[in-house]
C-alpha cells in the first residue's frame, strides 16, 4: 500500500476555482502530480454520472470545486452544487465508496488554498487506499 | 469504455485533430518533455499531426496552426500550453481565421496546471501532461461547431419609476436619440425628492432644482410619460420585451384638464394628504398632486368621492369623467431600466421609540413636510400635540436601519438628512436646542464630513447612544432615557419633539415589479445587481438595469449617477440595434424530453418554461451555466460545448493506466 | 384481442415467452408483461423488451409493385402451377399457418423444409429428444448443469432458471467460449474429455442449442455425451415455433437452409417459396445469401414482416403481424401456447393459394383441430423423451475458425443492437497492443472490419461476436487481427 | 351528501355486481358511475382472464367496467402508467396510488383528472408462485379457486364448492411462498393517499363479505361517492365505531408485521461489503431495460441518463446503468416490486433499490407518493 499513488480528478468551475488553480500555477505553488483538472462553466454542471463514471474508471478521489457561496457567476449555481454533492456523498457512502468525493469552494484569489486542498486530498486518499473498482478499470 | 473509436460527425466527415504542444520557452519545456508528449499524442485515435512549438501563441506558432488546418485538412485543433483564461480567445480567433469554427478548438493547460506546479518532477509532469492532452484529444473529437446568435433590438426603452433616478435615465437615453417610455405609478413624476425641503450638503431647495428637471423631462420629445400607470406584464428577452402597462383612471380627461384647481376649490371632501404631505396636510377628493407636479393635472380619489358633482360643474372645460375605466397600453421595448424607488421604514407597528403612542414622535419625512416652505405649515415647525413651536428637538438615528430586529443594512442617507434638518432648525430657530442621538455618524463623500463639522459648530448636540426608554410626560413632552456611551452617563432628555431618522426599505410595489421582471432579490429585499463591483447597474437578465434606491439605499447624487449609468448601459443595445446571445447554451432534445419540469426552477435566469407539454428554452436568456442539465433525469437537456458525452470522454480518459 | 391488448408469444426464440402487445388509439404498440405466463413469468429479455419496434409490417408486392393480397396470391398461383418448388418455413409463425403452408406444399407435391439441416443427419429415434427436451422447470431441479451456450447473450431467460437451480445446490459448468458469471466452473477442454471431465450423471442437465448453422457433428457430440452420462439434454432453438414446425413436418428428409442455398447456386432449385423465413437474415454471410437468391427464377415470400428478402422477391404475400394472428405455438419444452389474436388473413391467403393450385381449402378452426390432433393432445407440457438412439458416429471434425459467431436467435431480425463489439481476452489486448478505447481490425476473405472490443476471460486466440459481422462467412470464420 | 373524512360502509345496488364483486362491488359500482355520469372519460380496469391473470385495459364501456371484478392479489401490476394523459378513474392499491402521485409531481398525470379509488392491500402475490403454492401448501387445484382474501395474518382461498382454506402468511412465507418480497416490508396497507380508501377490513356482522368499508379522503372522493349515489349505483351508511376500530386493528397488525419483516429483510451491511452487496447480483444483468420500463415512478422516456450506460459493452464491471438508477430513484422508489417481477435474471432489484432508498428517504424525511405537495428532495431546494 505504501507505493500507492492515488489518481485524483478535480472539477473546476470556469470563473473561480479554475482561476484559483491558475493562480497556484502562476505563483509556482508546488503540489502533488496526482491531480487532473476538468473545466466546466459552473460547478452545478457536475452530476452524479460524472462522479460515478470517474469512480468506475478507477479514479481514487474526486474533488468538486466552485466559487464561494454568494460569488457564483450564475447567482446560485453553487448552491445547487452544494445540495447535489451532499446527496452524492451520501450515496457513495452507502455504496461503500466513502470519503472519495469532496466539495471545496476556492476563489480565483485562493491559489494557496487550491494547493493545500489538492495536497490534503491526495494525502487523505492515499491513506484511504485504492478505489475498489480500480483493478477492474485497469483491466480494460 | 471504448468510445474513442474514430468518431465522425454528422456529415460522417472523418475527425482530424491537429495537436500543438507549446514549450513556452522553458516555462513548459523545463518540466515537461514536450517531444515525448507529442510522440504519445500522435498515437491516439483521430490525431493527424502533433507538433511541438517554441511558442504556439507567437505569430509563427499561429501560422503553423493555420497552415496545418489547410494542408492537413484538420477539423479540430488542440493546443496544449497555458491557461484558456488568457489565451483561448487568441487561439479561437486563429482557427476561425483559418476557416474553422472557433468552438472546434480545444485548450489543454500544461503550464499553470502542470509544468509550473511540478517544476522538479520532470517524469511525473510529463506523464501528467500526456494524460491531460489525452483527455483533450478525447474531448476534441466530440466538439461541435456552435454559433452565437444575434437578436434584433427594438429601439425603445422602458423606464419604470420617475423619481430622480428614472428621470435622469430617461433623459440620458432620450438625449441619445432613443424613444423612452417613462412609467410612474403616482400621479406626478418627481418621486420622493419632490417632497423634500432642502438637500444636503449644499442645502439648496429640493423642488427648486428638481422642478426644472421635471419640466425638461416633460418637454423632451423622445420621452413619453405615463403617469398614474403601472407595469402589468412583461414578456420576452433582451431587445424584444413586450410590456403591458396599466393606466389607472384619473376620472378626468388629461388632455382637457389645465390644472387650474377650480374643481378642487369646490370639492366638499377633505382628507389628510398622506401620499405627499405625510398626513400632515390635507387634500380634497379631487386634487392636483402638488403645485410643481408634472403633469400638472388633477385626479379624483374615488374611494372618498361622494359623487356630489360639484367639480363637474366647476370645470369649465368639462374635463371630468367619472365613468373612466382603467386602460392598457402594449409597448415593445428593447431595454428596461428599473428605478422604482423606496419607502421609508414604518416605525408604527413596533412603536419604535414611542412612535404611534406619543404624538410628538415623528419621522424624518414628516419633518421634511413640516419645515418645507411650501408644506402644509408653510415651513413653520410645530409639534403635533399642541401645534406649538418646539424648543427642544431630538433626532434619533438608525431607526429601521443597522438593527437586526428590522433591517441590518445602513440606509446611508439618514445621518446627512438629520444633520441637514438640524442645521435648518438652528438657522431658522437659533434658540432651539437640537440633539442628534446616534450610533455612528456616517459622512462619506465630498463635503459631507465638513457638513457634519458645520453642524457641530452650530451648536447641535451629539449624543452617542440611542434612547433605551421613551416616555411621555403630562405636557406631552418626550422623555428619552439614553446612555451617552462617550461619557458613560445616563441622560434623561426632555424633548418637545423627537424625530426618528427612518431608513429606506424596498416598497411592496417594487417587489411586484421585480416579480414581473423576474429580477433576483438580495437578502435586504432590494433588487440584486449582476455584480456588486463590476456590474453595479446590470442585472443577471440581459437588457434589464436597475438604478437608484431600487438597488439599495443611496443619496441623490449617487442615484443620479446610477440613472446615467443605467442609461449608458442600456443604450449600448439600442445603439447597436442587436444583442449577441451566448453560444454555449442549454439545448433540448425534444424526442427525449418528457416535460417533467424538474429543470424549470433550476434556472436562475428564467430561460426555461413548460408550454403545451413541451420544454421551451429562451436561448436569449440562457447563460450556459449547466445547472438545469445536471438536474435533467432524461438527458434531454444538454449544454453545448459541455455535453455529457464530451465531459464523459474526458472522465474516461483521465488515467491511462500504464499506457503512458 | 382483450380490450386493447393482444396476448401473444415473443418471436425472439423458442423459449415461448408470453407477453401482451398493447395497442393505443393511434395504433402505436407497447410491450406489457404477462406475469402468469408459464415459460417466463412475464419476464422478457432485451429483445422482447424492444419487440414493439420490431413489427415492421410487410406490404404485398407483385414484381416490385405494391399489390393487393388477392392479386399477389393470384400471381403466385400462376407462377407456381406446375413448377418444381422448394418451400422454406423455419417456424417464425403459428402452428396453424405452418400447417397451412404444408398443405400448399401437398398441393404442389412437395414438402416444407424447416431449414434445420441437422435433423436429416440424425437418426429418427433421437428426433423427439432434440425436438422437445426437458421442461424448463426441470433445469431448476438439476444437480449439475453443463452449459454449451452463453445464456446471457443467446437465451437470456435461461439465466434465472440456472440461478434458481444454483440456489438449491446445483453446480454449473460452462463449456462455452468465455467465463460466465453464473457458472461455478468455466472449462475450455478438449471435446473428447467432456465425458470424463464434466462430472455429469442422470441428475444432470446439458443445455445446448441447434440452429440452421449448427454443425451436425457438434449436435451428435452432445447427444453422445447425454447418452454416455445419462444426463438429460435440452436443445434451445432460435425460432418461436421451431419445435412445432419440426413436429408438423415430421422432422425427416428436410433440407437445411445451406443445402437449399447450395441447390440454388447449383441451379437445381429455381423456385423458392418462404413463409416468414429470410435466408438473408439467417445465413452468416448476408451478402453471399442475397447474391444466391438472385439466381432464382421465382422467389415468393409469404411474410408478416418487412425483411430484406421482401425486397428481392418477385411476389410478396403480406400477412397480419404475428401478435394479431389466431393460432398456437409450441415452445422448446413442448408446451402449446395460444395467441389471443383472431386474425386469419395469412391462413386465408394460403387457402386460396392451395385451391388455385388444386389443393384443399382450409379454415383456421380445422387447422387448429388438426394441430391439436397431430402434435399435442392438451395444453400441457409433454414428458422428457429419454434418448433411445445408439452412440452416434461423429465423423470428421471440421476445422474451426477463430472468429466465433455466438449465434443469437434474435439476429435474424438484423436490428441495430448494442452488441456492437467483439470479445477478446487480455492476452490478445497485450499482444496486439490494443489501446484503452481503441479498436481491433478483423480481416477475412470477405474483407476487413474495425470493431470496438470488450475484455473477457476466455481462451487465447478466440474472438467472439454476438453480432453478425460482414467478415464472417460461416458460423466460425478464420480472421487475422491487428490494432487500429 | 358525503363529506371528507367520512367512514362509510357501502355496496353496489346492482345485485349481480354486489354478488360477483369482492366485498359488495362498491368499487366497481363507483367506477362505473364515474364513467357513465361523465366524471371521467375512461376507466382503467383489470380484465379478467383467469383467476391468476388479468390484464389492465383502458375502457370507456360501462359494461366492461361492471364485468371487471375480483381481487388484485394475484395480479401484481402497477396501474399508474395507464392513467397518463387521460381523464380517468382507476382502482388502486396503495402503491398504485403512490405511483400516481409521484407521476403527478413529474407532470405526467393531472391529479384533477385522475380519480383514484384506493383498495386496502395486505400484499400481492406472483400468480405463478400462487399456483405452485396452491398445489404444494393448500392441496387445491388452482383451477378450482374462485376467490381469496388476506385476513388476520392468514391467506384464505375459496374454492368452487364453497370451501375455504386458510394458512398463516408467516408459514407460507417461510416455505418460500406467499407475498412478493416488497409487499412483506410494505407498511402502507390502507391507501390513505387515494381519493377513497376502500376495503373489507372493518366490514362486520351481516354485511361481512358483501359490503365495502370506505373512507373518504378528499374532495375527489366526495365527488366519486356522491356521483355513484346519485347514479343509484351504490348505497352507503356510516360505519359503526366498532367497525372503525376493527379496521384500525387489522391495519395495525399488518403494519407491525411489515416493520418486523423489514428488519429481517434488510440486515446491516458492513461498509467493506457494500460494494459487493450491490454489484454481485447485478453482474447477471442482461441489459434488457425492463426494470426501467416498468418502473411506475420514473417519468423518463425511453432515453434517459441511465440508458446512456445501458449497453452490453458496459455491464461487466460496475453497472453504471443500475448505479444511476439507484441514485435517480433513491428519493422516489416506492418499493412496488415491479422491477423484481420483470427481471429476466431474477435480480432482486426492488430489494437493492429499497436498501438504497429507504435510508435516503428517511434521512430526508420524505415519503414518496403520499402528498402531491411534498417535493421530492432530489428535485432539490427550489430557491426563493
XYZ file of N, CA and C in Angstrom, chain B residues 419-593:
525
model
N -28.460 65.781 9.873
C -27.545 66.917 10.009
C -28.118 68.134 9.296
N -28.669 67.862 8.114
C -29.254 68.952 7.329
C -30.433 69.558 8.083
N -31.332 68.705 8.551
C -32.529 69.212 9.224
C -32.176 69.939 10.518
N -31.153 69.397 11.198
C -30.715 70.062 12.428
C -30.190 71.455 12.109
N -29.425 71.545 11.035
C -28.880 72.848 10.635
C -29.998 73.812 10.265
N -30.988 73.282 9.508
C -32.089 74.142 9.092
C -32.811 74.702 10.313
N -32.981 73.830 11.318
C -33.654 74.269 12.537
C -32.864 75.392 13.219
N -31.562 75.129 13.329
C -30.699 76.101 14.000
C -30.706 77.429 13.259
N -30.761 77.347 11.919
C -30.767 78.574 11.131
C -32.078 79.326 11.332
N -33.181 78.518 11.316
C -34.494 79.122 11.353
C -34.873 79.557 12.780
N -34.534 78.706 13.744
C -34.888 78.992 15.149
C -33.624 78.850 15.978
N -32.762 79.856 15.984
C -31.441 79.708 16.612
C -31.508 79.328 18.089
N -32.603 79.644 18.759
C -32.651 79.339 20.191
C -33.132 77.923 20.477
N -33.365 77.148 19.444
C -33.818 75.777 19.654
C -32.654 74.888 20.060
N -32.922 74.021 21.057
C -31.907 73.019 21.407
C -32.086 71.830 20.469
N -31.028 71.487 19.763
C -31.139 70.362 18.827
C -30.167 69.258 19.231
N -30.694 68.084 19.360
C -29.875 66.921 19.734
C -29.894 65.901 18.604
N -28.773 65.244 18.412
C -28.757 64.096 17.489
C -28.245 62.890 18.274
N -29.125 61.894 18.377
C -28.766 60.683 19.115
C -28.379 59.609 18.099
N -27.141 59.143 18.157
C -26.615 58.339 17.041
C -25.786 57.172 17.547
N -25.517 56.251 16.654
C -24.553 55.174 16.956
C -23.211 55.554 16.372
N -23.200 55.863 15.070
C -22.019 56.399 14.405
C -22.545 57.437 13.430
N -21.845 58.518 13.266
C -22.230 59.451 12.207
C -21.500 59.018 10.952
N -22.252 58.764 9.907
C -21.613 58.268 8.681
C -21.667 59.351 7.619
N -20.500 59.890 7.302
C -20.466 61.032 6.400
C -19.404 60.867 5.333
N -19.588 59.911 4.446
C -18.594 59.773 3.381
C -18.861 60.800 2.281
N -18.038 60.809 1.297
C -18.180 61.649 0.093
C -17.866 63.124 0.345
N -17.675 63.776 -0.771
C -17.173 65.150 -0.752
C -18.094 66.099 0.034
N -17.518 66.862 0.919
C -18.171 67.905 1.700
C -19.127 67.387 2.765
N -19.192 66.061 2.910
C -20.132 65.544 3.904
C -19.568 65.698 5.321
N -18.295 65.359 5.484
C -17.688 65.488 6.811
C -17.649 66.963 7.234
N -17.388 67.822 6.246
C -17.385 69.257 6.522
C -18.774 69.698 6.997
N -19.770 69.078 6.374
C -21.157 69.389 6.706
C -21.437 69.037 8.168
N -20.869 67.909 8.577
C -21.011 67.437 9.962
C -20.316 68.407 10.916
N -19.103 68.820 10.513
C -18.363 69.747 11.357
C -19.128 71.059 11.530
N -19.753 71.476 10.420
C -20.511 72.719 10.487
C -21.641 72.578 11.509
N -22.275 71.422 11.504
C -23.368 71.192 12.436
C -22.878 71.276 13.876
N -21.718 70.703 14.118
C -21.144 70.780 15.462
C -20.901 72.237 15.844
N -20.331 72.968 14.867
C -20.013 74.375 15.129
C -21.269 75.180 15.419
N -22.376 74.744 14.833
C -23.613 75.495 15.025
C -24.240 75.206 16.386
N -23.613 74.344 17.156
C -24.129 74.090 18.499
C -25.115 72.942 18.580
N -25.191 72.169 17.567
C -26.047 70.991 17.634
C -25.380 69.986 18.548
N -26.172 69.380 19.445
C -25.602 68.478 20.433
C -25.661 67.038 19.945
N -24.542 66.363 20.026
C -24.486 64.964 19.570
C -24.382 64.053 20.784
N -25.241 63.084 20.869
C -25.176 62.132 21.966
C -24.952 60.755 21.361
N -23.830 60.127 21.688
C -23.602 58.804 21.106
C -24.363 57.772 21.923
N -25.458 57.413 21.431
C -26.330 56.483 22.143
C -27.754 56.738 21.681
N -28.535 55.704 21.753
C -29.923 55.899 21.325
C -30.830 55.639 22.513
N -31.996 56.263 22.515
C -32.875 56.122 23.674
C -33.147 54.668 24.006
N -32.922 54.329 25.287
C -33.257 52.973 25.723
C -34.717 52.924 26.131
N -35.228 54.086 26.551
C -36.612 54.124 27.003
C -37.185 55.483 26.606
N -38.372 55.476 26.061
C -39.001 56.734 25.674
C -40.355 56.805 26.365
N -40.599 57.872 27.080
C -41.908 58.045 27.733
C -42.411 59.453 27.445
N -43.627 59.693 27.876
C -44.226 60.997 27.625
C -44.667 61.550 28.986
N -44.467 62.841 29.206
C -44.962 63.401 30.473
C -46.317 64.078 30.265
N -46.836 64.734 31.330
C -48.198 65.272 31.240
C -48.307 66.406 30.217
N -47.147 67.042 29.925
C -47.165 68.109 28.907
C -46.989 67.542 27.490
N -47.056 66.275 27.388
C -46.803 65.595 26.119
C -45.378 65.805 25.637
N -44.493 66.145 26.589
C -43.080 66.179 26.226
C -42.548 64.752 26.246
N -41.518 64.577 25.427
C -40.938 63.232 25.320
C -39.744 63.138 26.259
N -39.728 62.092 27.079
C -38.568 61.868 27.941
C -37.795 60.694 27.360
N -36.598 60.994 26.886
C -35.770 59.928 26.327
C -34.647 59.601 27.289
N -34.579 58.341 27.657
C -33.528 57.925 28.592
C -32.423 57.288 27.759
N -31.237 57.909 27.812
C -30.151 57.486 26.920
C -28.874 57.287 27.705
N -28.134 56.281 27.312
C -26.784 56.199 27.844
C -25.867 56.827 26.816
N -25.193 57.894 27.219
C -24.198 58.502 26.336
C -22.941 57.652 26.445
N -22.651 56.916 25.426
C -21.555 55.936 25.540
C -20.188 56.591 25.482
N -20.139 57.871 25.216
C -18.845 58.548 25.273
C -18.520 58.971 26.687
N -19.564 59.336 27.437
C -19.327 59.786 28.810
C -19.768 58.752 29.821
N -20.405 57.689 29.326
C -20.960 56.651 30.182
C -21.980 57.203 31.181
N -22.638 58.266 30.826
C -23.664 58.839 31.698
C -25.036 58.489 31.179
N -25.949 58.311 32.130
C -27.328 58.109 31.723
C -27.981 59.499 31.670
N -28.550 59.794 30.538
C -29.149 61.111 30.350
C -30.657 60.936 30.242
N -31.416 61.778 30.947
C -32.858 61.797 30.737
C -33.183 63.083 30.005
N -33.374 62.944 28.722
C -33.513 64.114 27.871
C -34.989 64.422 27.708
N -35.392 65.654 28.042
C -36.784 66.032 27.836
C -36.875 66.816 26.539
N -37.690 66.345 25.617
C -37.774 66.936 24.279
C -39.213 67.348 23.991
N -39.357 68.439 23.239
C -40.701 68.834 22.805
C -41.115 68.035 21.578
N -40.113 67.684 20.806
C -40.398 66.937 19.570
C -39.235 65.988 19.319
N -39.567 64.769 18.970
C -38.493 63.814 18.646
C -38.713 63.305 17.228
N -37.647 63.390 16.420
C -37.744 62.999 15.007
C -36.977 61.692 14.808
N -37.658 60.698 14.264
C -36.995 59.417 14.007
C -36.413 59.419 12.600
N -35.114 59.203 12.532
C -34.449 59.145 11.229
C -34.674 57.764 10.621
N -35.799 57.645 9.954
C -36.158 56.307 9.452
C -35.387 55.987 8.181
N -35.008 54.739 8.053
C -34.227 54.290 6.903
C -35.105 53.965 5.715
N -34.464 53.404 4.723
C -35.172 53.071 3.482
C -35.476 51.583 3.438
N -36.646 51.235 2.873
C -36.962 49.830 2.597
C -37.488 49.734 1.168
N -37.380 48.528 0.634
C -37.884 48.341 -0.727
C -39.408 48.219 -0.660
N -40.137 49.026 -1.430
C -41.603 49.018 -1.327
C -42.222 47.744 -1.897
N -43.418 47.466 -1.460
C -44.151 46.314 -1.989
C -44.382 46.433 -3.488
N -44.646 47.682 -3.924
C -44.913 47.871 -5.354
C -43.675 47.508 -6.180
N -42.492 47.739 -5.617
C -41.260 47.370 -6.324
C -41.131 45.852 -6.381
N -41.537 45.209 -5.286
C -41.491 43.748 -5.264
C -42.374 43.183 -6.375
N -43.527 43.803 -6.595
C -44.404 43.362 -7.676
C -43.693 43.498 -9.021
N -43.062 44.644 -9.209
C -42.328 44.871 -10.461
C -41.215 43.834 -10.606
N -40.525 43.582 -9.489
C -39.426 42.619 -9.520
C -39.910 41.244 -9.940
N -41.058 40.863 -9.401
C -41.577 39.546 -9.751
C -42.020 39.479 -11.208
N -42.554 40.592 -11.694
C -42.960 40.616 -13.103
C -41.724 40.475 -13.993
N -40.658 41.172 -13.599
C -39.440 41.148 -14.423
C -38.593 39.919 -14.156
N -38.810 39.289 -13.017
C -38.054 38.128 -12.584
C -36.588 38.450 -12.321
N -36.347 39.651 -11.879
C -35.005 40.031 -11.441
C -34.817 39.418 -10.053
N -33.576 39.053 -9.718
C -33.427 38.436 -8.401
C -33.341 39.498 -7.315
N -33.586 39.028 -6.118
C -33.666 39.930 -4.979
C -32.546 39.599 -4.003
N -31.936 40.616 -3.460
C -30.895 40.383 -2.454
C -31.554 40.146 -1.104
N -30.752 39.732 -0.146
C -31.286 39.400 1.178
C -31.956 40.606 1.835
N -31.507 41.813 1.472
C -32.076 43.005 2.106
C -33.404 43.419 1.476
N -33.846 42.693 0.462
C -35.139 42.996 -0.149
C -35.035 43.878 -1.374
N -33.886 44.517 -1.567
C -33.717 45.331 -2.768
C -33.330 44.429 -3.935
N -33.433 44.978 -5.153
C -33.087 44.142 -6.301
C -31.582 43.932 -6.363
N -31.226 42.836 -7.025
C -29.841 42.375 -6.999
C -29.148 42.754 -8.304
N -27.992 43.354 -8.167
C -27.216 43.689 -9.362
C -26.441 42.458 -9.824
N -25.945 42.499 -11.076
C -25.263 41.330 -11.632
C -23.940 41.086 -10.935
N -23.250 42.150 -10.608
C -22.004 42.011 -9.871
C -21.860 43.258 -9.010
N -21.536 43.097 -7.725
C -21.548 44.252 -6.828
C -20.508 45.309 -7.199
N -19.457 44.885 -7.868
C -18.448 45.878 -8.224
C -18.456 46.174 -9.712
N -18.369 45.108 -10.508
C -18.135 45.319 -11.935
C -19.414 45.627 -12.716
N -20.529 45.169 -12.221
C -21.769 45.425 -12.949
C -22.835 45.938 -11.983
N -22.593 47.140 -11.433
C -23.484 47.606 -10.362
C -24.896 47.950 -10.816
N -25.093 48.261 -12.091
C -26.462 48.598 -12.511
C -27.048 47.549 -13.454
N -26.260 46.543 -13.826
C -26.795 45.459 -14.650
C -27.524 44.475 -13.741
N -28.430 43.725 -14.321
C -28.963 42.583 -13.601
C -28.471 41.347 -14.319
N -28.788 40.184 -13.769
C -28.363 38.967 -14.445
C -29.186 38.731 -15.697
N -30.244 39.498 -15.869
C -31.044 39.371 -17.084
C -30.565 40.429 -18.074
N -30.132 39.967 -19.229
C -29.653 40.911 -20.227
C -30.745 41.916 -20.560
N -30.362 43.179 -20.649
C -31.320 44.191 -21.098
C -32.148 44.786 -19.983
N -31.971 44.327 -18.754
C -32.697 44.922 -17.635
C -31.673 45.520 -16.663
N -31.872 46.794 -16.336
C -30.915 47.510 -15.489
C -31.637 48.093 -14.292
N -30.897 48.232 -13.202
C -31.514 48.791 -12.000
C -30.692 49.963 -11.509
N -31.364 51.003 -11.048
C -30.637 52.165 -10.564
C -31.337 52.804 -9.393
N -30.587 53.629 -8.666
C -31.158 54.353 -7.534
C -31.509 53.413 -6.404
N -32.547 53.789 -5.670
C -32.929 53.044 -4.468
C -33.406 51.623 -4.764
N -33.728 51.345 -6.022
C -34.159 50.002 -6.368
C -33.067 48.993 -6.034
N -31.812 49.457 -6.163
C -30.682 48.552 -5.938
C -30.243 48.609 -4.484
N -30.699 49.613 -3.728
C -30.287 49.718 -2.339
C -30.291 51.182 -1.950
N -30.244 51.486 -0.635
C -30.334 52.878 -0.196
C -29.157 53.704 -0.694
N -29.436 54.894 -1.131
C -28.355 55.801 -1.534
C -28.894 57.224 -1.572
N -27.989 58.181 -1.666
C -28.429 59.576 -1.667
C -28.659 60.060 -3.095
N -28.972 61.366 -3.208
C -29.390 61.878 -4.522
C -28.252 61.851 -5.557
N -27.056 62.335 -5.228
C -26.007 62.310 -6.266
C -25.717 60.896 -6.774
N -25.678 59.949 -5.864
C -25.398 58.556 -6.226
C -26.537 58.028 -7.107
N -27.763 58.385 -6.753
C -28.906 57.917 -7.524
C -28.859 58.450 -8.946
N -28.508 59.736 -9.055
C -28.460 60.337 -10.392
C -27.339 59.699 -11.211
N -26.195 59.449 -10.561
C -25.106 58.765 -11.280
C -25.582 57.427 -11.796
N -26.318 56.721 -10.949
C -26.791 55.397 -11.391
C -27.807 55.518 -12.514
N -28.623 56.561 -12.463
C -29.568 56.787 -13.560
C -28.818 56.941 -14.869
N -27.752 57.735 -14.828
C -26.952 57.928 -16.033
C -26.250 56.639 -16.432
N -25.783 55.904 -15.422
C -25.102 54.640 -15.711
C -26.065 53.667 -16.388
N -27.276 53.585 -15.873
C -28.284 52.709 -16.476
C -28.503 53.112 -17.927
N -28.595 54.410 -18.136
C -28.849 54.899 -19.487
C -27.720 54.478 -20.420
N -26.485 54.646 -19.935
C -25.346 54.300 -20.777
C -25.331 52.811 -21.072
N -25.553 51.980 -20.039
C -25.540 50.525 -20.236
C -26.660 50.108 -21.172
N -27.828 50.707 -20.977
C -28.982 50.301 -21.776
C -28.841 50.748 -23.218
N -28.300 51.926 -23.402
C -28.236 52.482 -24.748
C -27.263 51.712 -25.639
N -26.307 51.025 -25.039
C -25.419 50.171 -25.857
C -26.228 49.273 -26.762
N -27.260 48.643 -26.193
C -28.077 47.729 -27.000
C -28.848 48.495 -28.064
N -29.430 49.650 -27.639
C -30.259 50.411 -28.569
C -29.411 50.944 -29.718
N -28.195 51.397 -29.390
C -27.351 51.984 -30.422
C -26.876 50.929 -31.409
N -26.569 49.740 -30.897
C -26.089 48.677 -31.806
C -27.229 48.063 -32.586
N -28.411 48.124 -32.022
C -29.570 47.542 -32.711
C -29.590 46.029 -32.674
N -28.657 45.431 -31.959
C -28.633 43.971 -31.874
C -28.009 43.540 -30.556
N -28.326 42.330 -30.159
C -27.726 41.771 -28.954
C -27.221 40.382 -29.300
N -26.056 40.049 -28.759
C -25.487 38.719 -29.005
C -25.922 37.796 -27.881
N -26.305 36.584 -28.229
C -26.632 35.645 -27.172
C -25.482 34.667 -27.021
N -25.379 34.085 -25.850
C -24.305 33.153 -25.507
C -24.303 31.963 -26.471
N -23.115 31.572 -26.930
C -23.027 30.406 -27.819
C -23.189 29.109 -27.061
N -22.640 29.096 -25.838
C -22.752 27.900 -25.005
C -24.061 27.998 -24.240
N -25.048 27.253 -24.682
C -26.365 27.363 -24.043
C -26.959 25.971 -23.844
N -28.082 25.970 -23.166
C -28.822 24.728 -22.994
C -29.582 24.422 -24.279
N -29.606 23.132 -24.630
C -30.386 22.707 -25.778
C -31.225 21.517 -25.323
N -32.395 21.405 -25.915
C -33.235 20.282 -25.513
C -33.480 19.366 -26.713
N -33.392 18.078 -26.453
C -33.732 17.099 -27.468
C -35.198 16.727 -27.238
N -36.042 17.231 -28.098
C -37.480 17.078 -27.848
C -37.940 15.630 -27.912
N -37.179 14.804 -28.610
C -37.566 13.391 -28.678
C -37.393 12.710 -27.319
N -36.462 13.220 -26.548
C -36.168 12.581 -25.266
C -36.928 13.260 -24.130
N -37.107 14.563 -24.234
C -37.723 15.322 -23.138
C -39.149 14.847 -22.897
